[in-house]
């Protein structure tokens, strides 16, 4: 029952988040950010920066500072790296739901879901470069107090990829592949926020720097050559649907959703 209530609460917050995202600033040119922070240490905050980004063939590279597991600390665990924490107290990447297309929410721990009422529903496949069963692997250190880079790109008519890397470990990589049943919408956009963590946008660069470097490497390597010559599987077996088992959390989420709806309605009344 608690899971069901939490799911309803999250859905309500997602709807409100979409409402705020519709009023967000769409950044379409190279930008360096100041003060664009999403603080999710007390409640879900996927739209906190007030900024969204378009997704197209050109691609966009977004860099942000990540302060993970702040909710774990705020709830009295005392130490981010202690044994009591939730893997989802971290950043989230989220495409914006529209009337025709469902939004996709992708957590830092390779868990995802869709929301909204659109008929164009993406199938989401996460892949990770690490092994969750490796006892030497430190998930905390990988994602906390580090710079995270997200490269979002439309790779074909039906597919979008989000490649995520961590400055704390250059070899670690997380990729979300989204396949849209009715094709990638021309106005598809995404935002980066937080759920139990804090993040701050650093920069956005259009045109994939990763692809550019690979192209240059290929050109150098081939200079002397002869002229003739993402089912929706969850790679994180230890990750589960958010379930704190705490009815207080459910109440908090519902309260945030209710207050946010009132704010949206008030703004509309003033605007009219």
mmCIF file with all atom_site columns, N, CA and C in Angstrom, residues 27-30 54-61 151-155 205-212:
data_model
loop_
_atom_site.group_PDB
_atom_site.id
_atom_site.type_symbol
_atom_site.label_atom_id
_atom_site.label_alt_id
_atom_site.label_comp_id
_atom_site.label_asym_id
_atom_site.label_entity_id
_atom_site.label_seq_id
_atom_site.pdbx_PDB_ins_code
_atom_site.Cartn_x
_atom_site.Cartn_y
_atom_site.Cartn_z
_atom_site.occupancy
_atom_site.B_iso_or_equiv
_atom_site.pdbx_formal_charge
_atom_site.auth_seq_id
_atom_site.auth_comp_id
_atom_site.auth_asym_id
_atom_site.auth_atom_id
_atom_site.pdbx_PDB_model_num
ATOM 1  N N  . UNK A 1 27  ? 17.480 26.555 -23.246 1.00 0.00 ? 27  UNK A N  1
ATOM 2  C CA . UNK A 1 27  ? 18.825 26.995 -23.628 1.00 0.00 ? 27  UNK A CA 1
ATOM 3  C C  . UNK A 1 27  ? 19.223 26.290 -24.921 1.00 0.00 ? 27  UNK A C  1
ATOM 4  N N  . UNK A 1 28  ? 19.530 27.067 -25.963 1.00 0.00 ? 28  UNK A N  1
ATOM 5  C CA . UNK A 1 28  ? 19.832 26.496 -27.271 1.00 0.00 ? 28  UNK A CA 1
ATOM 6  C C  . UNK A 1 28  ? 21.193 26.925 -27.814 1.00 0.00 ? 28  UNK A C  1
ATOM 7  N N  . UNK A 1 29  ? 21.979 27.630 -27.005 1.00 0.00 ? 29  UNK A N  1
ATOM 8  C CA . UNK A 1 29  ? 23.307 28.069 -27.431 1.00 0.00 ? 29  UNK A CA 1
ATOM 9  C C  . UNK A 1 29  ? 24.295 27.802 -26.303 1.00 0.00 ? 29  UNK A C  1
ATOM 10 N N  . UNK A 1 30  ? 25.593 27.760 -26.650 1.00 0.00 ? 30  UNK A N  1
ATOM 11 C CA . UNK A 1 30  ? 26.622 27.512 -25.640 1.00 0.00 ? 30  UNK A CA 1
ATOM 12 C C  . UNK A 1 30  ? 26.470 28.501 -24.487 1.00 0.00 ? 30  UNK A C  1
ATOM 13 N N  . UNK A 1 54  ? 17.202 21.355 -25.613 1.00 0.00 ? 54  UNK A N  1
ATOM 14 C CA . UNK A 1 54  ? 16.626 20.596 -26.730 1.00 0.00 ? 54  UNK A CA 1
ATOM 15 C C  . UNK A 1 54  ? 17.459 19.371 -27.037 1.00 0.00 ? 54  UNK A C  1
ATOM 16 N N  . UNK A 1 55  ? 16.817 18.362 -27.641 1.00 0.00 ? 55  UNK A N  1
ATOM 17 C CA . UNK A 1 55  ? 17.525 17.159 -28.063 1.00 0.00 ? 55  UNK A CA 1
ATOM 18 C C  . UNK A 1 55  ? 17.407 17.029 -29.571 1.00 0.00 ? 55  UNK A C  1
ATOM 19 N N  . UNK A 1 56  ? 18.542 17.008 -30.265 1.00 0.00 ? 56  UNK A N  1
ATOM 20 C CA . UNK A 1 56  ? 18.533 16.891 -31.722 1.00 0.00 ? 56  UNK A CA 1
ATOM 21 C C  . UNK A 1 56  ? 19.796 16.180 -32.205 1.00 0.00 ? 56  UNK A C  1
ATOM 22 N N  . UNK A 1 57  ? 19.977 16.130 -33.534 1.00 0.00 ? 57  UNK A N  1
ATOM 23 C CA . UNK A 1 57  ? 21.124 15.424 -34.110 1.00 0.00 ? 57  UNK A CA 1
ATOM 24 C C  . UNK A 1 57  ? 22.449 16.079 -33.746 1.00 0.00 ? 57  UNK A C  1
ATOM 25 N N  . UNK A 1 58  ? 22.426 17.386 -33.481 1.00 0.00 ? 58  UNK A N  1
ATOM 26 C CA . UNK A 1 58  ? 23.646 18.110 -33.144 1.00 0.00 ? 58  UNK A CA 1
ATOM 27 C C  . UNK A 1 58  ? 24.198 17.645 -31.798 1.00 0.00 ? 58  UNK A C  1
ATOM 28 N N  . UNK A 1 59  ? 23.304 17.401 -30.865 1.00 0.00 ? 59  UNK A N  1
ATOM 29 C CA . UNK A 1 59  ? 23.712 16.966 -29.545 1.00 0.00 ? 59  UNK A CA 1
ATOM 30 C C  . UNK A 1 59  ? 24.074 18.124 -28.636 1.00 0.00 ? 59  UNK A C  1
ATOM 31 N N  . UNK A 1 60  ? 23.961 17.907 -27.340 1.00 0.00 ? 60  UNK A N  1
ATOM 32 C CA . UNK A 1 60  ? 24.342 18.920 -26.361 1.00 0.00 ? 60  UNK A CA 1
ATOM 33 C C  . UNK A 1 60  ? 25.070 18.235 -25.208 1.00 0.00 ? 60  UNK A C  1
ATOM 34 N N  . UNK A 1 61  ? 26.151 18.865 -24.759 1.00 0.00 ? 61  UNK A N  1
ATOM 35 C CA . UNK A 1 61  ? 26.915 18.377 -23.622 1.00 0.00 ? 61  UNK A CA 1
ATOM 36 C C  . UNK A 1 61  ? 26.662 19.287 -22.431 1.00 0.00 ? 61  UNK A C  1
ATOM 37 N N  . UNK A 1 151 ? 25.864 13.840 -22.166 1.00 0.00 ? 151 UNK A N  1
ATOM 38 C CA . UNK A 1 151 ? 25.792 14.136 -23.598 1.00 0.00 ? 151 UNK A CA 1
ATOM 39 C C  . UNK A 1 151 ? 24.483 13.558 -24.128 1.00 0.00 ? 151 UNK A C  1
ATOM 40 N N  . UNK A 1 152 ? 23.562 14.435 -24.521 1.00 0.00 ? 152 UNK A N  1
ATOM 41 C CA . UNK A 1 152 ? 22.247 14.018 -25.027 1.00 0.00 ? 152 UNK A CA 1
ATOM 42 C C  . UNK A 1 152 ? 22.209 14.229 -26.540 1.00 0.00 ? 152 UNK A C  1
ATOM 43 N N  . UNK A 1 153 ? 21.758 13.197 -27.265 1.00 0.00 ? 153 UNK A N  1
ATOM 44 C CA . UNK A 1 153 ? 21.790 13.298 -28.724 1.00 0.00 ? 153 UNK A CA 1
ATOM 45 C C  . UNK A 1 153 ? 20.742 12.400 -29.370 1.00 0.00 ? 153 UNK A C  1
ATOM 46 N N  . UNK A 1 154 ? 20.144 12.894 -30.432 1.00 0.00 ? 154 UNK A N  1
ATOM 47 C CA . UNK A 1 154 ? 19.256 12.082 -31.261 1.00 0.00 ? 154 UNK A CA 1
ATOM 48 C C  . UNK A 1 154 ? 20.143 11.334 -32.252 1.00 0.00 ? 154 UNK A C  1
ATOM 49 N N  . UNK A 1 155 ? 20.146 10.000 -32.168 1.00 0.00 ? 155 UNK A N  1
ATOM 50 C CA . UNK A 1 155 ? 21.049 9.210  -33.009 1.00 0.00 ? 155 UNK A CA 1
ATOM 51 C C  . UNK A 1 155 ? 20.392 8.674  -34.272 1.00 0.00 ? 155 UNK A C  1
ATOM 52 N N  . UNK A 1 205 ? 27.204 22.912 -23.960 1.00 0.00 ? 205 UNK A N  1
ATOM 53 C CA . UNK A 1 205 ? 27.916 23.096 -25.223 1.00 0.00 ? 205 UNK A CA 1
ATOM 54 C C  . UNK A 1 205 ? 27.207 22.291 -26.304 1.00 0.00 ? 205 UNK A C  1
ATOM 55 N N  . UNK A 1 206 ? 26.862 22.944 -27.390 1.00 0.00 ? 206 UNK A N  1
ATOM 56 C CA . UNK A 1 206 ? 26.129 22.274 -28.461 1.00 0.00 ? 206 UNK A CA 1
ATOM 57 C C  . UNK A 1 206 ? 27.091 21.756 -29.516 1.00 0.00 ? 206 UNK A C  1
ATOM 58 N N  . UNK A 1 207 ? 26.817 20.518 -29.965 1.00 0.00 ? 207 UNK A N  1
ATOM 59 C CA . UNK A 1 207 ? 27.756 19.796 -30.812 1.00 0.00 ? 207 UNK A CA 1
ATOM 60 C C  . UNK A 1 207 ? 28.556 18.905 -29.893 1.00 0.00 ? 207 UNK A C  1
ATOM 61 N N  . UNK A 1 208 ? 28.538 17.589 -30.115 1.00 0.00 ? 208 UNK A N  1
ATOM 62 C CA . UNK A 1 208 ? 29.156 16.643 -29.189 1.00 0.00 ? 208 UNK A CA 1
ATOM 63 C C  . UNK A 1 208 ? 30.669 16.709 -29.248 1.00 0.00 ? 208 UNK A C  1
ATOM 64 N N  . UNK A 1 209 ? 31.282 17.162 -28.155 1.00 0.00 ? 209 UNK A N  1
ATOM 65 C CA . UNK A 1 209 ? 32.743 17.216 -28.088 1.00 0.00 ? 209 UNK A CA 1
ATOM 66 C C  . UNK A 1 209 ? 33.332 15.816 -28.135 1.00 0.00 ? 209 UNK A C  1
ATOM 67 N N  . UNK A 1 210 ? 32.581 14.826 -27.595 1.00 0.00 ? 210 UNK A N  1
ATOM 68 C CA . UNK A 1 210 ? 33.053 13.442 -27.635 1.00 0.00 ? 210 UNK A CA 1
ATOM 69 C C  . UNK A 1 210 ? 33.166 12.947 -29.065 1.00 0.00 ? 210 UNK A C  1
ATOM 70 N N  . UNK A 1 211 ? 32.120 13.235 -29.863 1.00 0.00 ? 211 UNK A N  1
ATOM 71 C CA . UNK A 1 211 ? 32.133 12.796 -31.258 1.00 0.00 ? 211 UNK A CA 1
ATOM 72 C C  . UNK A 1 211 ? 33.253 13.487 -32.023 1.00 0.00 ? 211 UNK A C  1
ATOM 73 N N  . UNK A 1 212 ? 33.459 14.797 -31.711 1.00 0.00 ? 212 UNK A N  1
ATOM 74 C CA . UNK A 1 212 ? 34.486 15.545 -32.414 1.00 0.00 ? 212 UNK A CA 1
ATOM 75 C C  . UNK A 1 212 ? 35.862 14.947 -32.148 1.00 0.00 ? 212 UNK A C  1
#
